[in-house]
Amino acid sequence: MDSLRKLFEPKSIALVGVSRHPEKMSHWLIRNVVRAGFDGSVYPIARGEEEILGYRAYAGLEQLPGPVDLVLVSVASKEVKRVIQEASGIKASVAVILSSGFGEVADERGKALQEEILGIARRSGMRVVGPNCLGVYNGHKNLNGTFLAEPPAHKGKISLISQSGAFMGVLVNEMNSREVGLGKFVSIGNQTDLRHQEIIEYFGNDEDTSVIGLFIEEVKDGRGFLSVVERVSKVKPIVIFKAGRTTAGRRATLTHTGSMAGDFAVAQAAFKQAGALTADTTEDFFDSLFALAYNHDRLPKDDRVGIVTISGGPSVVATDFCGEVGLRVPELRPETQEKIRGYVPFFSAVSNPVDMTVGIPLSNLGPCVDALMSAPDISGAIALNWGWDVTEFAEAFVQARNRYGKPIVAFASENPKVQKILHKNGILNFPAPERAVKAYRGLVEYERVKGKRVSRRAFNSKPSRRIGEIESGKHSILNEYISKEILSEYGVPTCKEWLVQRVADLAEKAEEIGYPVVLKVVHPGLLHKSESGGVVLNVGSEADLVKAAKGLEEKFSQGVLFLVQEYVKPGIEVIIGLRRDENYGPIIAFGLGGIFTELLRDISLRVCPLSWEDAHEMIQEIKGGALLKGYRGTPPADHDALAEVLLRVSELAVLNDRISEIDINPFILRGPDVKAVDALIALSSCEQA
Amino acid sequence: MDSLRKLFEPKSIALVGVSRHPEKMSHWLIRNVVRAGFDGSVYPIARGEEEILGYRAYAGLEQLPGPVDLVLVSVASKEVKRVIQEASGIKASVAVILSSGFGEVADERGKALQEEILGIARRSGMRVVGPNCLGVYNGHKNLNGTFLAEPPAHKGKISLISQSGAFMGVLVNEMNSREVGLGKFVSIGNQTDLRHQEIIEYFGNDEDTSVIGLFIEEVKDGRGFLSVVERVSKVKPIVIFKAGRTTAGRRATLTHTGSMAGDFAVAQAAFKQAGALTADTTEDFFDSLFALAYNHDRLPKDDRVGIVTISGGPSVVATDFCGEVGLRVPELRPETQEKIRGYVPFFSAVSNPVDMTVGIPLSNLGPCVDALMSAPDISGAIALNWGWDVTEFAEAFVQARNRYGKPIVAFASENPKVQKILHKNGILNFPAPERAVKAYRGLVEYERVKGKRVSRRAFNSKPSRRIGEIESGKHSILNEYISKEILSEYGVPTCKEWLVQRVADLAEKAEEIGYPVVLKVVHPGLLHKSESGGVVLNVGSEADLVKAAKGLEEKFSQGVLFLVQEYVKPGIEVIIGLRRDENYGPIIAFGLGGIFTELLRDISLRVCPLSWEDAHEMIQEIKGGALLKGYRGTPPADHDALAEVLLRVSELAVLNDRISEIDINPFILRGPDVKAVDALIALSSCEQA
């Protein structure tokens, strides 16, 4: 953390490779440092110069008269190694390498150089930000160590991390034009050393930060990242905008910051699970950050919102959009409507949206808005006004907001006085009705994140005995019988079954299970039993059983093993899967069987270990979830039983590193009776795990 | 059309109810007319005034010295009737009623008054715009007959229709701030008389209009509307933003303009089918209009787009978003990459996105952009630039655009010079990368609309003989057998079946069909045969058949009818439905069977008659469409055969007004073998039809 304090609150800065020529970007760097009014020591390093912008220039870092906290490096990529050596030599705390031409380049030399530089820094304990970045900014300490063309105009408590410099620039520009204040930011470029999670942790403890925003191309050490997000998101909202959603997008992150964007669906699910809010577009990201900065201490207690306006069309649009993003615009109770009706012209709308119309007497604006905001019908409001620039409108909302503590966001267009009063009083204005609605939804979401409970449950709590018996050192796909034995160890219910070697022994086991039974062949390397004719369903008698077994022997080979299984009555078929993501560890997947997962990709994902609440969310969030409520006579699925199975599979994966994959398909739900009918577990070799 | 000419190009205007007091909205009206520099006669009507803003005032319309084309009415609602009587009396061509307090009010008196006013106008042949609207504007004739606070700042060729005045105001404000030019607009409020379609028709023939935008709450005479949209959209893009998507949104349109928003899904499908582009949000609507205004004569020939930038992060975002909206960002061919590589620094990205980086020499910007834009790899480009304000950047794109005629849209942030050059040369700038991408997608869509062929096919071409035999005058649900007879008349393939009265006759028919057969009971009022046990599947022999029939007789009653049917082998089950929408006429629905339609609401809708292309689009657009390509051994569906069936059902509905509903469920597809297995047709009484 000390290095991060030196990064954001240095006492002395050396700027390596700055120019005295105002048209060069390396001049902007020192110009920005100087203009921001940095009050520590500033050392320009530039050969052949006496001074730059009033500061004495030095030929090299070794010539400096005092210690250096922060070194900003803006030289050609081939010079960077030498500069880092010098910086390490003088025991600088942090070097920010703004230069490009490293891991983002297609050939391997850039990556190698980057690694070499990192090695040098590590040996001296110096931290490195970048390379290929925009620099570091801290408005509260007058630090602007960036290439920004225009400095951030307003101080605030939004702090930001972005690999991309340009994206950060776009955001700063937007904050300037919408008069939103910035706290700190750092662009970490190729993030060769300093990573998102360290900075999030720092921001979590930073008094000048109340909201954290991240534009991410690649997360390094996914699990470490998630654990920090999980902790910090409980106290400060974290909004994440992740790049690399599509194949073309991943090609773009690779050539941009050398980032391996990874599986987007996994990352997005993991972020949400850890408590981050996720944005889908640049504007969503900005709006969500801004709304949270203004309202993080005044979140709506639920999703019921009032739409209140003097502009009918935009209010219709906002109302529609609430429906699309899952906010309720409840019809107001008769008593609330009656109260409002007392203040508005007869042609006004009072049911919600409340359209007061411009016909409302100015002196009624305050009481009318108060009547709505005080009502228990709604937990916050969206105020809309096109073109009626009367101060009474703005004041009505400011007063009601202060009185009832319910959040308000606004869409105010073409009314400078209204906008100014709202803004001054912390009611944020958005550029379109839908933008205000979506930003409000972010407030509701963060309230949920804060309130979300995490109940952990342990069942077995020790590594699998059965896996321990399997020869280590090689990768293997376990057969159905062994896979289910392992699942059973962790309490996952499986169908009754026996592994039988001799045809002659089948009947006894079938009798024990009860007819009809299912007969399956177990054969090394035979993964798709059904497709290759290795399964006989609905075997009703001993005679049929023997006949079926002989048929299978003929088809496959003498000496195959048989699996004789209870016939599980039809129910809702689901799939439970697991694979090990190299960044986020074991990822559990849940979906409905067949076309839902295979064609519609309707799958919910979570990082293990799951909480009880995560398991329930997984079940609820699939699109075909309605099917779990029962359909055409199938009894509804027992959500608790299913959630417990997900937790048990999660525990199995967490306690057994060798498991690389689990595929339970189908898992059949028939009311409270739930069973794994077919399953497969793959183990990696011990060396891999 | 003459009335519309008088509306948009009047020679004389009377303004009824205007005030000399600048703070009143009724003063804004005359102020706007005067400020816009209207060069015809202006007659303020205001009792007790001598003159207003230099124009002689009159006490009433009867006192006017000359004829009047356009009357703008801005008096209290209770005065409006008298004014309309006077306006009719002096043979004014059009009255625009800006006043509120009519059909949008909850009680019935407002609607009644509105109807009465319409009656008066109709009798004298005067057209009415409104009531409850913002007025009329024509930049090309210096007409601003509106309540707008700020006038439109730029003349252009986008013309607009909106019921809502405030929404129009928001749009004008946006056009002013983004420097986009406006042609004409009219706000039609409660649209008691003048409707969308008449104005669209007028704009279609208007030389000063190249793009048409509509913000719609309610369409009146849906079929008339669609036929105008179909014609005009072939020559000018029409972009529609429809309100009333959700229950709360429909409550809002009702209290806003008294509009019955109708079924949103039907309206949206109908608009698209007719060739309109549809927007989902305010900003989509604006962006799409603006992009089309700048590029309607330079549309991309396909969906392959180049992303070209000096700002990595935003280019990653834009690339991702292309994927989300269905634009391709193809990896460039090696020869194109090689060419580009010759102009850029070694750390640049050249595969697409092309990130030239700020390290590119200024003189290389032109050739580099040219190398990309000239390549056959892409059909247009999105230019992104944060903060590098060099004129060479802008000029490179302007020149390449002019040279190759491929459209370019931009996201340029924090670089005023670049923005100005691009804008001046017709390359539009958007406020976020995603906005530029989505606007570009609108260009691709309109190119498709223009190129879309409409192939009509007729099969039977005459009303159903079978329906003619059914007693008219009452609503009836036809049984399965008769329903399929009617479908067969129109060539819809159905399963082989016989209606049989006596158990003794069943065997002969079953023999003819071939075992196994299906036996169903036909019983008046029994709609859900399967659920009530009226269906016996898989009847394999004569003995079983007789037994099953006796069982059904016992269960239902002696004297029921039997339907003996061929057993149709499993295939892909789809549903074809039809219902008559009171605004748009017969609507055909297509979806996959079971949960897809019932739980996932995965249904495609079209207005009848369908074209061959519509039918194919319907099949392709359902989300579960992958299932039609064959799944787990089921052969793929024969798309042409299915499309033909949709056309035949459409023809049946169009030629037989009495049909209120058709439900074919399931329709089974097994390769080229397609068959209606169960079906039901409902007829309305002749009076209703």
PDB file of N, CA and C in Angstrom, chain A residues 150 164 169 173 243-246 248-249 251 255-256 281-283 312-313 316 319-320 324 329 349 352 386 413-414 434-435 594-596 598 627 631-632, chain B residues 150 164 169 173 244-246 248-249 251 255-256 281-283 312-313 316-317 319-320 324 329 349 352 386 413-414 434-435 594-596 598 627 631-632:
ATOM      1  N   GLU A 150      -6.733  18.168 -21.861  1.00  0.00           N
ATOM      2  CA  GLU A 150      -7.417  19.096 -20.955  1.00  0.00           C
ATOM      3  C   GLU A 150      -7.490  18.463 -19.574  1.00  0.00           C
ATOM      4  N   SER A 164      -6.745   1.300 -20.744  1.00  0.00           N
ATOM      5  CA  SER A 164      -6.699   2.249 -21.841  1.00  0.00           C
ATOM      6  C   SER A 164      -6.568   3.673 -21.345  1.00  0.00           C
ATOM      7  N   GLY A 169      -9.473   9.216 -21.096  1.00  0.00           N
ATOM      8  CA  GLY A 169      -9.577  10.576 -21.615  1.00  0.00           C
ATOM      9  C   GLY A 169     -11.004  10.920 -22.000  1.00  0.00           C
ATOM     10  N   ASN A 173     -13.263  13.836 -20.253  1.00  0.00           N
ATOM     11  CA  ASN A 173     -13.921  14.832 -21.086  1.00  0.00           C
ATOM     12  C   ASN A 173     -15.413  14.898 -20.767  1.00  0.00           C
ATOM     13  N   ALA A 243     -14.162  -5.009 -21.613  1.00  0.00           N
ATOM     14  CA  ALA A 243     -13.984  -5.100 -23.066  1.00  0.00           C
ATOM     15  C   ALA A 243     -13.629  -6.522 -23.450  1.00  0.00           C
ATOM     16  N   GLY A 244     -13.760  -6.816 -24.731  1.00  0.00           N
ATOM     17  CA  GLY A 244     -13.404  -8.135 -25.244  1.00  0.00           C
ATOM     18  C   GLY A 244     -14.579  -9.084 -25.182  1.00  0.00           C
ATOM     19  N   ARG A 245     -15.735  -8.599 -25.618  1.00  0.00           N
ATOM     20  CA  ARG A 245     -16.964  -9.407 -25.564  1.00  0.00           C
ATOM     21  C   ARG A 245     -17.084 -10.344 -26.752  1.00  0.00           C
ATOM     22  N   THR A 246     -16.549  -9.905 -27.878  1.00  0.00           N
ATOM     23  CA  THR A 246     -16.724 -10.653 -29.119  1.00  0.00           C
ATOM     24  C   THR A 246     -15.359 -11.097 -29.631  1.00  0.00           C
ATOM     25  N   ALA A 248     -13.962 -10.346 -32.466  1.00  0.00           N
ATOM     26  CA  ALA A 248     -13.262  -9.177 -33.006  1.00  0.00           C
ATOM     27  C   ALA A 248     -12.791  -8.283 -31.863  1.00  0.00           C
ATOM     28  N   GLY A 249     -13.607  -8.184 -30.822  1.00  0.00           N
ATOM     29  CA  GLY A 249     -13.241  -7.365 -29.664  1.00  0.00           C
ATOM     30  C   GLY A 249     -12.026  -7.924 -28.943  1.00  0.00           C
ATOM     31  N   ARG A 251      -9.686  -9.699 -30.380  1.00  0.00           N
ATOM     32  CA  ARG A 251      -8.539  -9.390 -31.243  1.00  0.00           C
ATOM     33  C   ARG A 251      -8.082  -7.960 -30.955  1.00  0.00           C
ATOM     34  N   THR A 255      -4.282  -6.493 -29.487  1.00  0.00           N
ATOM     35  CA  THR A 255      -3.396  -5.549 -30.175  1.00  0.00           C
ATOM     36  C   THR A 255      -3.360  -4.208 -29.458  1.00  0.00           C
ATOM     37  N   HIS A 256      -4.254  -4.025 -28.511  1.00  0.00           N
ATOM     38  CA  HIS A 256      -4.294  -2.740 -27.827  1.00  0.00           C
ATOM     39  C   HIS A 256      -3.390  -2.717 -26.595  1.00  0.00           C
ATOM     40  N   THR A 281     -22.387  -0.502 -21.944  1.00  0.00           N
ATOM     41  CA  THR A 281     -21.894   0.453 -22.936  1.00  0.00           C
ATOM     42  C   THR A 281     -21.149   1.567 -22.208  1.00  0.00           C
ATOM     43  N   THR A 282     -20.390   2.333 -22.988  1.00  0.00           N
ATOM     44  CA  THR A 282     -19.661   3.481 -22.469  1.00  0.00           C
ATOM     45  C   THR A 282     -20.587   4.408 -21.688  1.00  0.00           C
ATOM     46  N   GLU A 283     -21.722   4.713 -22.275  1.00  0.00           N
ATOM     47  CA  GLU A 283     -22.610   5.670 -21.621  1.00  0.00           C
ATOM     48  C   GLU A 283     -23.255   5.092 -20.371  1.00  0.00           C
ATOM     49  N   GLY A 312     -45.207  15.534 -21.356  1.00  0.00           N
ATOM     50  CA  GLY A 312     -45.847  14.244 -21.524  1.00  0.00           C
ATOM     51  C   GLY A 312     -45.039  13.214 -22.293  1.00  0.00           C
ATOM     52  N   GLY A 313     -44.583  13.568 -23.510  1.00  0.00           N
ATOM     53  CA  GLY A 313     -43.899  12.594 -24.357  1.00  0.00           C
ATOM     54  C   GLY A 313     -42.713  11.938 -23.674  1.00  0.00           C
ATOM     55  N   VAL A 316     -43.742   9.430 -21.109  1.00  0.00           N
ATOM     56  CA  VAL A 316     -44.208   8.154 -21.665  1.00  0.00           C
ATOM     57  C   VAL A 316     -42.994   7.267 -21.967  1.00  0.00           C
ATOM     58  N   THR A 319     -41.402   5.951 -18.807  1.00  0.00           N
ATOM     59  CA  THR A 319     -42.239   4.913 -18.201  1.00  0.00           C
ATOM     60  C   THR A 319     -42.045   3.584 -18.924  1.00  0.00           C
ATOM     61  N   ASP A 320     -42.090   3.636 -20.252  1.00  0.00           N
ATOM     62  CA  ASP A 320     -41.827   2.415 -21.034  1.00  0.00           C
ATOM     63  C   ASP A 320     -40.489   1.804 -20.661  1.00  0.00           C
ATOM     64  N   GLU A 324     -38.637  -1.902 -19.325  1.00  0.00           N
ATOM     65  CA  GLU A 324     -37.607  -2.673 -20.023  1.00  0.00           C
ATOM     66  C   GLU A 324     -36.411  -3.007 -19.125  1.00  0.00           C
ATOM     67  N   VAL A 329     -43.265   1.154 -12.228  1.00  0.00           N
ATOM     68  CA  VAL A 329     -43.900   2.469 -12.170  1.00  0.00           C
ATOM     69  C   VAL A 329     -45.325   2.195 -11.701  1.00  0.00           C
ATOM     70  N   ALA A 349     -52.243  14.353 -15.727  1.00  0.00           N
ATOM     71  CA  ALA A 349     -52.281  12.916 -15.429  1.00  0.00           C
ATOM     72  C   ALA A 349     -51.761  12.716 -14.016  1.00  0.00           C
ATOM     73  N   ASN A 352     -49.411   8.143 -12.320  1.00  0.00           N
ATOM     74  CA  ASN A 352     -47.996   7.750 -12.431  1.00  0.00           C
ATOM     75  C   ASN A 352     -47.792   7.095 -13.790  1.00  0.00           C
ATOM     76  N   TRP A 386     -38.971  19.304 -20.162  1.00  0.00           N
ATOM     77  CA  TRP A 386     -38.438  19.934 -21.357  1.00  0.00           C
ATOM     78  C   TRP A 386     -38.944  21.359 -21.421  1.00  0.00           C
ATOM     79  N   SER A 413     -34.184  19.313 -20.131  1.00  0.00           N
ATOM     80  CA  SER A 413     -33.672  19.689 -21.441  1.00  0.00           C
ATOM     81  C   SER A 413     -34.132  21.104 -21.757  1.00  0.00           C
ATOM     82  N   GLU A 414     -33.222  21.922 -22.186  1.00  0.00           N
ATOM     83  CA  GLU A 414     -33.538  23.282 -22.618  1.00  0.00           C
ATOM     84  C   GLU A 414     -34.122  24.126 -21.486  1.00  0.00           C
ATOM     85  N   GLU A 434     -34.250   7.813 -21.090  1.00  0.00           N
ATOM     86  CA  GLU A 434     -33.826   6.430 -20.840  1.00  0.00           C
ATOM     87  C   GLU A 434     -32.528   6.383 -20.045  1.00  0.00           C
ATOM     88  N   ARG A 435     -31.670   7.353 -20.253  1.00  0.00           N
ATOM     89  CA  ARG A 435     -30.392   7.375 -19.537  1.00  0.00           C
ATOM     90  C   ARG A 435     -30.645   7.598 -18.048  1.00  0.00           C
ATOM     91  N   GLY A 594     -30.889 -30.155 -23.081  1.00  0.00           N
ATOM     92  CA  GLY A 594     -31.131 -30.166 -24.518  1.00  0.00           C
ATOM     93  C   GLY A 594     -30.936 -28.828 -25.196  1.00  0.00           C
ATOM     94  N   ILE A 595     -31.929 -28.461 -26.004  1.00  0.00           N
ATOM     95  CA  ILE A 595     -31.810 -27.259 -26.813  1.00  0.00           C
ATOM     96  C   ILE A 595     -31.530 -26.000 -26.010  1.00  0.00           C
ATOM     97  N   PHE A 596     -31.992 -25.942 -24.763  1.00  0.00           N
ATOM     98  CA  PHE A 596     -31.787 -24.719 -23.996  1.00  0.00           C
ATOM     99  C   PHE A 596     -30.319 -24.398 -23.822  1.00  0.00           C
ATOM    100  N   GLU A 598     -27.799 -26.252 -25.453  1.00  0.00           N
ATOM    101  CA  GLU A 598     -27.020 -26.498 -26.664  1.00  0.00           C
ATOM    102  C   GLU A 598     -27.283 -25.473 -27.759  1.00  0.00           C
ATOM    103  N   LEU A 627     -39.911 -22.812 -16.895  1.00  0.00           N
ATOM    104  CA  LEU A 627     -40.102 -24.255 -17.000  1.00  0.00           C
ATOM    105  C   LEU A 627     -39.922 -24.938 -15.639  1.00  0.00           C
ATOM    106  N   TYR A 631     -44.707 -27.326 -15.841  1.00  0.00           N
ATOM    107  CA  TYR A 631     -45.217 -27.020 -17.167  1.00  0.00           C
ATOM    108  C   TYR A 631     -45.942 -28.250 -17.689  1.00  0.00           C
ATOM    109  N   ARG A 632     -47.164 -28.079 -18.117  1.00  0.00           N
ATOM    110  CA  ARG A 632     -47.945 -29.179 -18.673  1.00  0.00           C
ATOM    111  C   ARG A 632     -47.915 -30.432 -17.799  1.00  0.00           C
TER     112      ARG A 632
ATOM    113  N   GLU B 150     -36.916  27.815 -27.906  1.00  0.00           N
ATOM    114  CA  GLU B 150     -35.817  28.193 -28.795  1.00  0.00           C
ATOM    115  C   GLU B 150     -36.121  27.661 -30.197  1.00  0.00           C
ATOM    116  N   SER B 164     -46.621  14.035 -29.407  1.00  0.00           N
ATOM    117  CA  SER B 164     -46.116  14.815 -28.279  1.00  0.00           C
ATOM    118  C   SER B 164     -45.405  16.069 -28.752  1.00  0.00           C
ATOM    119  N   GLY B 169     -39.841  18.928 -28.899  1.00  0.00           N
ATOM    120  CA  GLY B 169     -38.973  19.966 -28.349  1.00  0.00           C
ATOM    121  C   GLY B 169     -37.611  19.413 -27.971  1.00  0.00           C
ATOM    122  N   ASN B 173     -34.072  20.543 -29.661  1.00  0.00           N
ATOM    123  CA  ASN B 173     -32.965  20.955 -28.806  1.00  0.00           C
ATOM    124  C   ASN B 173     -31.700  20.161 -29.135  1.00  0.00           C
ATOM    125  N   GLY B 244     -45.577   3.255 -25.641  1.00  0.00           N
ATOM    126  CA  GLY B 244     -46.647   2.358 -25.177  1.00  0.00           C
ATOM    127  C   GLY B 244     -46.221   0.911 -25.264  1.00  0.00           C
ATOM    128  N   ARG B 245     -44.980   0.639 -24.815  1.00  0.00           N
ATOM    129  CA  ARG B 245     -44.447  -0.723 -24.899  1.00  0.00           C
ATOM    130  C   ARG B 245     -44.889  -1.584 -23.737  1.00  0.00           C
ATOM    131  N   THR B 246     -45.107  -0.945 -22.608  1.00  0.00           N
ATOM    132  CA  THR B 246     -45.391  -1.686 -21.381  1.00  0.00           C
ATOM    133  C   THR B 246     -46.766  -1.266 -20.866  1.00  0.00           C
ATOM    134  N   ALA B 248     -47.502   0.076 -18.009  1.00  0.00           N
ATOM    135  CA  ALA B 248     -47.403   1.431 -17.444  1.00  0.00           C
ATOM    136  C   ALA B 248     -47.265   2.452 -18.563  1.00  0.00           C
ATOM    137  N   GLY B 249     -46.527   2.101 -19.604  1.00  0.00           N
ATOM    138  CA  GLY B 249     -46.348   3.000 -20.746  1.00  0.00           C
ATOM    139  C   GLY B 249     -47.665   3.249 -21.465  1.00  0.00           C
ATOM    140  N   ARG B 251     -50.615   3.116 -20.042  1.00  0.00           N
ATOM    141  CA  ARG B 251     -51.375   3.999 -19.164  1.00  0.00           C
ATOM    142  C   ARG B 251     -50.917   5.442 -19.410  1.00  0.00           C
ATOM    143  N   THR B 255     -53.187   8.860 -20.824  1.00  0.00           N
ATOM    144  CA  THR B 255     -53.376  10.127 -20.112  1.00  0.00           C
ATOM    145  C   THR B 255     -52.619  11.256 -20.797  1.00  0.00           C
ATOM    146  N   HIS B 256     -51.776  10.920 -21.744  1.00  0.00           N
ATOM    147  CA  HIS B 256     -50.991  11.960 -22.408  1.00  0.00           C
ATOM    148  C   HIS B 256     -51.706  12.529 -23.626  1.00  0.00           C
ATOM    149  N   THR B 281     -34.889   3.536 -28.360  1.00  0.00           N
ATOM    150  CA  THR B 281     -34.742   4.583 -27.344  1.00  0.00           C
ATOM    151  C   THR B 281     -34.708   5.938 -28.042  1.00  0.00           C
ATOM    152  N   THR B 282     -34.880   6.971 -27.237  1.00  0.00           N
ATOM    153  CA  THR B 282     -34.817   8.345 -27.727  1.00  0.00           C
ATOM    154  C   THR B 282     -33.520   8.581 -28.495  1.00  0.00           C
ATOM    155  N   GLU B 283     -32.419   8.174 -27.906  1.00  0.00           N
ATOM    156  CA  GLU B 283     -31.137   8.456 -28.549  1.00  0.00           C
ATOM    157  C   GLU B 283     -30.921   7.634 -29.812  1.00  0.00           C
ATOM    158  N   GLY B 312      -6.991   3.539 -28.756  1.00  0.00           N
ATOM    159  CA  GLY B 312      -7.215   2.110 -28.608  1.00  0.00           C
ATOM    160  C   GLY B 312      -8.466   1.718 -27.855  1.00  0.00           C
ATOM    161  N   GLY B 313      -8.632   2.226 -26.634  1.00  0.00           N
ATOM    162  CA  GLY B 313      -9.761   1.813 -25.807  1.00  0.00           C
ATOM    163  C   GLY B 313     -11.107   1.983 -26.488  1.00  0.00           C
ATOM    164  N   VAL B 316     -11.691  -0.616 -29.122  1.00  0.00           N
ATOM    165  CA  VAL B 316     -12.046  -1.937 -28.596  1.00  0.00           C
ATOM    166  C   VAL B 316     -13.547  -1.968 -28.304  1.00  0.00           C
ATOM    167  N   VAL B 317     -14.026  -0.904 -27.672  1.00  0.00           N
ATOM    168  CA  VAL B 317     -15.441  -0.796 -27.328  1.00  0.00           C
ATOM    169  C   VAL B 317     -16.317  -0.821 -28.587  1.00  0.00           C
ATOM    170  N   THR B 319     -15.593  -2.056 -31.477  1.00  0.00           N
ATOM    171  CA  THR B 319     -15.498  -3.370 -32.111  1.00  0.00           C
ATOM    172  C   THR B 319     -16.425  -4.364 -31.414  1.00  0.00           C
ATOM    173  N   ASP B 320     -16.360  -4.381 -30.092  1.00  0.00           N
ATOM    174  CA  ASP B 320     -17.285  -5.233 -29.341  1.00  0.00           C
ATOM    175  C   ASP B 320     -18.728  -4.953 -29.714  1.00  0.00           C
ATOM    176  N   GLU B 324     -22.370  -6.904 -31.125  1.00  0.00           N
ATOM    177  CA  GLU B 324     -23.655  -6.959 -30.447  1.00  0.00           C
ATOM    178  C   GLU B 324     -24.816  -6.521 -31.339  1.00  0.00           C
ATOM    179  N   VAL B 329     -16.769  -6.907 -38.181  1.00  0.00           N
ATOM    180  CA  VAL B 329     -15.485  -6.190 -38.219  1.00  0.00           C
ATOM    181  C   VAL B 329     -14.473  -7.222 -38.706  1.00  0.00           C
ATOM    182  N   ALA B 349      -1.863  -1.338 -34.440  1.00  0.00           N
ATOM    183  CA  ALA B 349      -2.656  -2.522 -34.784  1.00  0.00           C
ATOM    184  C   ALA B 349      -3.182  -2.347 -36.197  1.00  0.00           C
ATOM    185  N   ASN B 352      -7.738  -4.697 -37.955  1.00  0.00           N
ATOM    186  CA  ASN B 352      -9.119  -4.230 -37.853  1.00  0.00           C
ATOM    187  C   ASN B 352      -9.651  -4.695 -36.508  1.00  0.00           C
ATOM    188  N   TRP B 386      -9.908  10.241 -29.816  1.00  0.00           N
ATOM    189  CA  TRP B 386      -9.987  11.035 -28.603  1.00  0.00           C
ATOM    190  C   TRP B 386      -8.747  11.894 -28.498  1.00  0.00           C
ATOM    191  N   SER B 413     -13.833  12.985 -29.810  1.00  0.00           N
ATOM    192  CA  SER B 413     -14.027  13.571 -28.484  1.00  0.00           C
ATOM    193  C   SER B 413     -12.850  14.454 -28.151  1.00  0.00           C
ATOM    194  N   GLU B 414     -13.121  15.633 -27.685  1.00  0.00           N
ATOM    195  CA  GLU B 414     -12.091  16.561 -27.238  1.00  0.00           C
ATOM    196  C   GLU B 414     -11.109  16.935 -28.345  1.00  0.00           C
ATOM    197  N   GLU B 434     -20.386   3.530 -29.108  1.00  0.00           N
ATOM    198  CA  GLU B 434     -21.526   2.654 -29.395  1.00  0.00           C
ATOM    199  C   GLU B 434     -22.608   3.377 -30.182  1.00  0.00           C
ATOM    200  N   ARG B 435     -22.762   4.659 -29.929  1.00  0.00           N
ATOM    201  CA  ARG B 435     -23.779   5.421 -30.638  1.00  0.00           C
ATOM    202  C   ARG B 435     -23.434   5.500 -32.124  1.00  0.00           C
ATOM    203  N   GLY B 594     -44.724 -25.736 -28.016  1.00  0.00           N
ATOM    204  CA  GLY B 594     -44.539 -25.910 -26.577  1.00  0.00           C
ATOM    205  C   GLY B 594     -43.964 -24.713 -25.867  1.00  0.00           C
ATOM    206  N   ILE B 595     -42.955 -24.996 -25.047  1.00  0.00           N
ATOM    207  CA  ILE B 595     -42.378 -23.964 -24.203  1.00  0.00           C
ATOM    208  C   ILE B 595     -41.871 -22.751 -24.966  1.00  0.00           C
ATOM    209  N   PHE B 596     -41.448 -22.928 -26.225  1.00  0.00           N
ATOM    210  CA  PHE B 596     -40.908 -21.786 -26.956  1.00  0.00           C
ATOM    211  C   PHE B 596     -41.935 -20.678 -27.098  1.00  0.00           C
ATOM    212  N   GLU B 598     -45.073 -20.827 -25.514  1.00  0.00           N
ATOM    213  CA  GLU B 598     -45.865 -20.627 -24.298  1.00  0.00           C
ATOM    214  C   GLU B 598     -45.083 -19.977 -23.174  1.00  0.00           C
ATOM    215  N   LEU B 627     -33.090 -24.642 -34.098  1.00  0.00           N
ATOM    216  CA  LEU B 627     -33.758 -25.936 -34.036  1.00  0.00           C
ATOM    217  C   LEU B 627     -34.284 -26.368 -35.408  1.00  0.00           C
ATOM    218  N   TYR B 631     -31.688 -31.039 -35.332  1.00  0.00           N
ATOM    219  CA  TYR B 631     -31.109 -31.123 -34.001  1.00  0.00           C
ATOM    220  C   TYR B 631     -31.216 -32.561 -33.527  1.00  0.00           C
ATOM    221  N   ARG B 632     -30.118 -33.111 -33.070  1.00  0.00           N
ATOM    222  CA  ARG B 632     -30.086 -34.487 -32.575  1.00  0.00           C
ATOM    223  C   ARG B 632     -30.806 -35.479 -33.494  1.00  0.00           C
TER     224      ARG B 632
END
